[in-house]
PDB file of C-alpha atoms in Angstrom:
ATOM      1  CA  UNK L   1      56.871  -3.945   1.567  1.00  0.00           C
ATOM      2  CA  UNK L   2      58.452  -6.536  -0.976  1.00  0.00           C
ATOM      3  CA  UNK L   3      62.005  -5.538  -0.161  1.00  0.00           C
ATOM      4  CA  UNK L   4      61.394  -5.535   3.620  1.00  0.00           C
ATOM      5  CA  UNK L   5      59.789  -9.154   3.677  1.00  0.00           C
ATOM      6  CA  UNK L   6      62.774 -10.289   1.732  1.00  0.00           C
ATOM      7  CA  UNK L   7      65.012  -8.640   3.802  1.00  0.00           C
ATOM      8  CA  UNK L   8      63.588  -9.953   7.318  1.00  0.00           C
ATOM      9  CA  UNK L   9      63.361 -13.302   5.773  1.00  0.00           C
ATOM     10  CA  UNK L  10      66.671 -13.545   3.786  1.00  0.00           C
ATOM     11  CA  UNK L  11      67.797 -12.652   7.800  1.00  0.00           C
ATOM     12  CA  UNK L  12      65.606 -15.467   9.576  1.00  0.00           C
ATOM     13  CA  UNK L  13      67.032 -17.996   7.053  1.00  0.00           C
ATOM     14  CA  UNK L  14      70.612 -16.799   7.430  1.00  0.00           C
ATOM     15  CA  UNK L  15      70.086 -17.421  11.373  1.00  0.00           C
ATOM     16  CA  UNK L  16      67.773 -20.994  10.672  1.00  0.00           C
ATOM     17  CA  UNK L  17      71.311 -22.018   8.963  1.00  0.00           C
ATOM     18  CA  UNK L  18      73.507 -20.789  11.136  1.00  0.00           C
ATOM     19  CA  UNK L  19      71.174 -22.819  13.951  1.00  0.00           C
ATOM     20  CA  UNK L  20      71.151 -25.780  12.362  1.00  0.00           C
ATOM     21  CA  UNK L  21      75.318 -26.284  11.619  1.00  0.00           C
ATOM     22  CA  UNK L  22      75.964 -25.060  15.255  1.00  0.00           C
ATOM     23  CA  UNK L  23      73.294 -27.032  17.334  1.00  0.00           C
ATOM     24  CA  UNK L  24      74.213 -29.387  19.864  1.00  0.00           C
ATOM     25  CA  UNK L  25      70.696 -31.336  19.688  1.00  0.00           C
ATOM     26  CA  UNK L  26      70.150 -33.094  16.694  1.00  0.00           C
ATOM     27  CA  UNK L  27      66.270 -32.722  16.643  1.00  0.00           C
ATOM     28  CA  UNK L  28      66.929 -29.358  17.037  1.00  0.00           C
ATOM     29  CA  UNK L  29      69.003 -28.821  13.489  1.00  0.00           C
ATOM     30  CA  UNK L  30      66.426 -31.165  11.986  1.00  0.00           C
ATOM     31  CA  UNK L  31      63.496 -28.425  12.908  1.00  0.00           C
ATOM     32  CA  UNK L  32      65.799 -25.289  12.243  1.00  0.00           C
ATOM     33  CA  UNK L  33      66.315 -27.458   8.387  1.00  0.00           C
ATOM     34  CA  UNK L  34      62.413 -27.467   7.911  1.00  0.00           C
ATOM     35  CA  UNK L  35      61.877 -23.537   8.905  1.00  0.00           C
ATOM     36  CA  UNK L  36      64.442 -23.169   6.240  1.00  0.00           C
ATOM     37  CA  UNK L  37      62.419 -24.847   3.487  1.00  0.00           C
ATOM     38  CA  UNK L  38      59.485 -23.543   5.077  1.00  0.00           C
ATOM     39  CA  UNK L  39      60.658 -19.883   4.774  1.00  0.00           C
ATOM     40  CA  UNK L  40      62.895 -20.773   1.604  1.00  0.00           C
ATOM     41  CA  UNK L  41      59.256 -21.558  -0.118  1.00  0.00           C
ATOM     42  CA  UNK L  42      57.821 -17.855   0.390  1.00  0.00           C
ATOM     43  CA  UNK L  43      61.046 -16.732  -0.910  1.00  0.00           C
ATOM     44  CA  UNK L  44      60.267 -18.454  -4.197  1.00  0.00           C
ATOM     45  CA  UNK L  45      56.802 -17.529  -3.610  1.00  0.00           C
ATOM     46  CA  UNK L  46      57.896 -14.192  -4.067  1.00  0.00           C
ATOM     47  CA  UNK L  47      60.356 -14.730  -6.781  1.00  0.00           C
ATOM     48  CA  UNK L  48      56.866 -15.736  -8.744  1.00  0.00           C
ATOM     49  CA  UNK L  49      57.466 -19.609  -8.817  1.00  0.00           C
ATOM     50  CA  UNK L  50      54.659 -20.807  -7.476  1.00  0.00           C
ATOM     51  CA  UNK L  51      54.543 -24.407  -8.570  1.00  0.00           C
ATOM     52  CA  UNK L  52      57.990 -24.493  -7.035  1.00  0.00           C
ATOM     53  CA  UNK L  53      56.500 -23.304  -4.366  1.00  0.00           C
ATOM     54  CA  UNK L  54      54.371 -25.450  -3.954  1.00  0.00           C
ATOM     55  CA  UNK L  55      56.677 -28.586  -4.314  1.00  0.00           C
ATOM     56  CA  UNK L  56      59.158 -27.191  -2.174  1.00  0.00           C
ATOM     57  CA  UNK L  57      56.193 -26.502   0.850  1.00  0.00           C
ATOM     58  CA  UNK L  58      55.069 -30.430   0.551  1.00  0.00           C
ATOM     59  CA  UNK L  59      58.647 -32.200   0.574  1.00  0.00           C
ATOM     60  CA  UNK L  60      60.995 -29.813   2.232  1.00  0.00           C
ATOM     61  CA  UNK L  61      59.236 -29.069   5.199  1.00  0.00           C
ATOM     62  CA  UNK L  62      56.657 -32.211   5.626  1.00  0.00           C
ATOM     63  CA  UNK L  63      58.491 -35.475   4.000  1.00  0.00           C
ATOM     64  CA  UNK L  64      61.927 -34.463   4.823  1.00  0.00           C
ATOM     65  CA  UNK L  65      61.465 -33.929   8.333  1.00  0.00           C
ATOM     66  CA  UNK L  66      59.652 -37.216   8.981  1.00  0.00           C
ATOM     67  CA  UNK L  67      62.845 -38.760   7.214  1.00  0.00           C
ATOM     68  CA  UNK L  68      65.272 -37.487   8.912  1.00  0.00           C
ATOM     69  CA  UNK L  69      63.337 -38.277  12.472  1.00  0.00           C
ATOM     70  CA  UNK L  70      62.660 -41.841  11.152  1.00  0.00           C
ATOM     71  CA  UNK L  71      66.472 -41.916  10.338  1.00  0.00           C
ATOM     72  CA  UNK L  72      67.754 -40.669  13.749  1.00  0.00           C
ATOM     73  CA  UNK L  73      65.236 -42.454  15.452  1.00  0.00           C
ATOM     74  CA  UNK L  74      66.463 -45.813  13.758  1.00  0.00           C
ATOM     75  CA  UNK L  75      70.223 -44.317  14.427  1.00  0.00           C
ATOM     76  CA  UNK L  76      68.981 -44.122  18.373  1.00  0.00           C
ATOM     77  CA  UNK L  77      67.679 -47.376  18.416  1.00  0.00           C
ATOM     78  CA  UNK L  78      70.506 -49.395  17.068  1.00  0.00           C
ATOM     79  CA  UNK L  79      72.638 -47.457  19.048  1.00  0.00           C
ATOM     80  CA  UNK L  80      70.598 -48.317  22.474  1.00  0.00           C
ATOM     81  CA  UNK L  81      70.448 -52.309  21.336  1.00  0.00           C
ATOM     82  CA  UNK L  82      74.206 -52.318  20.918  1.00  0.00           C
ATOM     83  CA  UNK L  83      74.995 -50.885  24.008  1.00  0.00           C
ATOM     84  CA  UNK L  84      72.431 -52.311  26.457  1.00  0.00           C
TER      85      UNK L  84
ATOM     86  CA  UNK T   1      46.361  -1.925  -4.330  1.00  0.00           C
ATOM     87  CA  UNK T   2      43.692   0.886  -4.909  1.00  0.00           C
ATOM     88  CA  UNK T   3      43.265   3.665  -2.607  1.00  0.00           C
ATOM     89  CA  UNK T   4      45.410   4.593   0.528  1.00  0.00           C
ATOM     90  CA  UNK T   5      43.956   2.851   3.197  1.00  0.00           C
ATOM     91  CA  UNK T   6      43.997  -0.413   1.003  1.00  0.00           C
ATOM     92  CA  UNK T   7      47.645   0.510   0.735  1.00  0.00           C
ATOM     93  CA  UNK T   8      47.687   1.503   4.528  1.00  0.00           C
ATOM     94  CA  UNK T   9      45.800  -1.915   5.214  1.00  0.00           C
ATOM     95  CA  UNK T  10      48.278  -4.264   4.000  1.00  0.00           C
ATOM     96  CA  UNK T  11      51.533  -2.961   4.885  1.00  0.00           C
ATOM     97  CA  UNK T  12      50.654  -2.841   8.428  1.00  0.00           C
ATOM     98  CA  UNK T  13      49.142  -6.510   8.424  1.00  0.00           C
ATOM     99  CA  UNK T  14      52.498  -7.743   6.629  1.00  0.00           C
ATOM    100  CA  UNK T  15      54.178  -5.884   9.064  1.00  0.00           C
ATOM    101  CA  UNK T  16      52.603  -7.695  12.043  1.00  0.00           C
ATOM    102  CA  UNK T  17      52.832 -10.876  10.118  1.00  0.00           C
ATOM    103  CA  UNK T  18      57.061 -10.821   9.707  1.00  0.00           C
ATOM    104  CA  UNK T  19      56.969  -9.498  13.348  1.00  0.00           C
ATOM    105  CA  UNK T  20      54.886 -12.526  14.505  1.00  0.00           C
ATOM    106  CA  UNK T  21      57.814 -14.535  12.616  1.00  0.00           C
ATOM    107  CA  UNK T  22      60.657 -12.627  13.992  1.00  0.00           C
ATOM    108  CA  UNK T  23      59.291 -13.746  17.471  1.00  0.00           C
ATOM    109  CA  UNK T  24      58.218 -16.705  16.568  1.00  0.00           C
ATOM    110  CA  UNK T  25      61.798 -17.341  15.336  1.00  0.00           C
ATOM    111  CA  UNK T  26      63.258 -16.117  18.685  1.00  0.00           C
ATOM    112  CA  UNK T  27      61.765 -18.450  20.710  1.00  0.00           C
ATOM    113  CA  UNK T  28      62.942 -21.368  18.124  1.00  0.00           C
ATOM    114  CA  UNK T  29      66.566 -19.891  18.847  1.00  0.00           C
ATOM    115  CA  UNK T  30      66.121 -19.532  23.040  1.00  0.00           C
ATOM    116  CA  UNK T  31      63.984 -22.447  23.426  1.00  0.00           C
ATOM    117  CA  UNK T  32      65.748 -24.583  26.217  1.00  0.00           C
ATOM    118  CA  UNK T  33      63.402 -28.033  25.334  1.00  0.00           C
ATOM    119  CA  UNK T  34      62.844 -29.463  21.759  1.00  0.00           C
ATOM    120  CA  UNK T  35      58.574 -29.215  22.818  1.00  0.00           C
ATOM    121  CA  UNK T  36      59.271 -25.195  22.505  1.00  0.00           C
ATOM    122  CA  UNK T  37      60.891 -25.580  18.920  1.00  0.00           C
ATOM    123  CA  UNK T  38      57.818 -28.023  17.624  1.00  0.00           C
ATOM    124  CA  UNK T  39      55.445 -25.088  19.056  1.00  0.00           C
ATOM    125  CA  UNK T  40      57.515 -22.328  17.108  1.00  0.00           C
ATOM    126  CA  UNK T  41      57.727 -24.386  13.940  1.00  0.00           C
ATOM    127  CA  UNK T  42      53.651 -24.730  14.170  1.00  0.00           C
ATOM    128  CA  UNK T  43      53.280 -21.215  14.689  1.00  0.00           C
ATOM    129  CA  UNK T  44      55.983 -20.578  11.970  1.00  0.00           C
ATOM    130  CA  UNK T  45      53.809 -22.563   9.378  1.00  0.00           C
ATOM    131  CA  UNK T  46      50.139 -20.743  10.963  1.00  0.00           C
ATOM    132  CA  UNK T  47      52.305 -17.248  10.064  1.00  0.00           C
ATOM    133  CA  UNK T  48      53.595 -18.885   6.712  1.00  0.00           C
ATOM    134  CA  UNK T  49      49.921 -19.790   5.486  1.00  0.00           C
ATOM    135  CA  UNK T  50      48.635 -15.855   6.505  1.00  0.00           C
ATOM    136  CA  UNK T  51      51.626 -14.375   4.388  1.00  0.00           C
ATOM    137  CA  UNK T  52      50.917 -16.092   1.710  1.00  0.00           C
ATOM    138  CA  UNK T  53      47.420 -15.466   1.431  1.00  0.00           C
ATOM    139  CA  UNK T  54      48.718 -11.548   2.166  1.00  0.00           C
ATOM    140  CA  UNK T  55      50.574 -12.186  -1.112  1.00  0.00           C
ATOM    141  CA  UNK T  56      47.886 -13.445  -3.072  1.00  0.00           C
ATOM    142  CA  UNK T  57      46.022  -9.881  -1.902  1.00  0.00           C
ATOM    143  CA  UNK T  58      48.775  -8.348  -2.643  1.00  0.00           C
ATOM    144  CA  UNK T  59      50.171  -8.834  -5.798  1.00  0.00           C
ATOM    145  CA  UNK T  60      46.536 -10.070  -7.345  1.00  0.00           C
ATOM    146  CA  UNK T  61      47.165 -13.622  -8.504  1.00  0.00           C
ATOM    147  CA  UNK T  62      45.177 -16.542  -7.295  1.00  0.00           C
ATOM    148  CA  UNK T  63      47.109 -19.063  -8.400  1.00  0.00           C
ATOM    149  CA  UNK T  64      48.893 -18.506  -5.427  1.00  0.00           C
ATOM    150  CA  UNK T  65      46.016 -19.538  -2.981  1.00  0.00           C
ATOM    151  CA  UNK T  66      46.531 -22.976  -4.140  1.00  0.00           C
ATOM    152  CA  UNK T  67      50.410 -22.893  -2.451  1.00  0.00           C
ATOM    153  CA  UNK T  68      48.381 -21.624   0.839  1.00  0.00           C
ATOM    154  CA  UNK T  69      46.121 -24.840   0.522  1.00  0.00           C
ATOM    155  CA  UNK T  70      48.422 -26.971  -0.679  1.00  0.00           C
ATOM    156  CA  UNK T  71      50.634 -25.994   2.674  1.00  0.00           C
ATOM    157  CA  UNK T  72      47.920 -26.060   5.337  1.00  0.00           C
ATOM    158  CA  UNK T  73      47.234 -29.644   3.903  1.00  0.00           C
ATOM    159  CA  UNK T  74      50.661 -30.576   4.061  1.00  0.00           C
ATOM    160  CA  UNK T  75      52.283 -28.626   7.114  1.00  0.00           C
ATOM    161  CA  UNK T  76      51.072 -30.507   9.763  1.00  0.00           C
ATOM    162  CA  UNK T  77      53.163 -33.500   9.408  1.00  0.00           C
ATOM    163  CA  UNK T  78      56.233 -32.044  10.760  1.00  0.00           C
ATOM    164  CA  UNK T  79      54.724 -31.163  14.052  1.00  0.00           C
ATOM    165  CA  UNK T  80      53.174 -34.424  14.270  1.00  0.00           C
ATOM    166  CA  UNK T  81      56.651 -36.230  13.036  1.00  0.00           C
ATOM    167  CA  UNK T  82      58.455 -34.167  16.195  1.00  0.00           C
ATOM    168  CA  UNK T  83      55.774 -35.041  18.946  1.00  0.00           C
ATOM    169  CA  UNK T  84      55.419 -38.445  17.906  1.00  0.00           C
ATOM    170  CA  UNK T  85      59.130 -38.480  18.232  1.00  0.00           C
ATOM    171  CA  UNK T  86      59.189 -36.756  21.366  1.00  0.00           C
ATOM    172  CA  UNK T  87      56.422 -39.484  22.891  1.00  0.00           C
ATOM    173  CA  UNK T  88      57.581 -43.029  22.092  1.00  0.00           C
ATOM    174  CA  UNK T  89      59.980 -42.632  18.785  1.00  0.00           C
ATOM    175  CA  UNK T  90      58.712 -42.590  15.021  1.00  0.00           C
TER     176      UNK T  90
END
């Protein structure tokens, strides 16, 4: 049951990658990066790391998305002022 | 793992755990709007705190609970990051 989880995982992160190079929307690659970490964090869960674990679960998938939203959503902002 | 329906027990709840994933994960992919990717990623993490709690059964160390809490503390501020986005901007 170890081998499958890692399996099925290993797969949904291949595919979270591939989703987040090839997406068109930006807030979409920024979610597909934080089911990475998210699923990346079980992974080393598994691999018996937990404190890694652990760090990986609080600033891969809750501090880096709210900086990378913050970031585009300063990006959008400038972007609107210097057009409008 | 004890007996065989201990053994029975827990590969069939982490089997409906990675399934809830895989579709989970599916609608993440096909989701037309961003609002259906913010409600996979929440079920995503509500999956991701149940499998590991399965692994702290599983493999009989509790140090791993403490991931699980750490996680449901921390988890939710991605979802709120994307719908605060989605309302007015962060």
């Amino acid at each position: 049951m170890i081998m499958v989880s890692f399996y099925i995982l290993g797969i949904i992160i291949l595919l979270a990658a591939i989703l987040a190079i090839y997406a068109r929307n930006i807030v979409t690659a920024i979610i597909s990066t934080g089911v990475i970490s998210l699923l990346v964090s079980i992974l080393f869960l598994l691999l018996a790391a937990p404190d890694v674990a652990m760090t990986e679960a609080a600033i891969g998938s809750g501090l880096t998305t709210m900086v990378f939203l913050y970031a585009y959503n300063r990006i959008r902002r400038i972007r609107e002022r210097n057009d409008g | 793992m004890g007996n065989n329906l201990t053994e029975i027990i827990y590969n069939v709840s982490a089997l409906i755990a990675l399934g809830a994933m895989v579709t989970a994960f599916l609608r993440m992919i096909i989701g037309p709007t961003i609002a259906d990717r913010a409600v996979a990623l929440d079920a995503m993490t509500l999956v991701t705190i149940s499998l590991i709690a399965f692994l702290t059964l599983l493999l009989q160390r509790k140090v791993y609970l403490d991931v699980a809490i750490v996680y449901a503390l921390i988890s939710f501020l991605g979802v709120i990051a994307v719908a605060r986005f989605l309302d007015k901007g962060l």
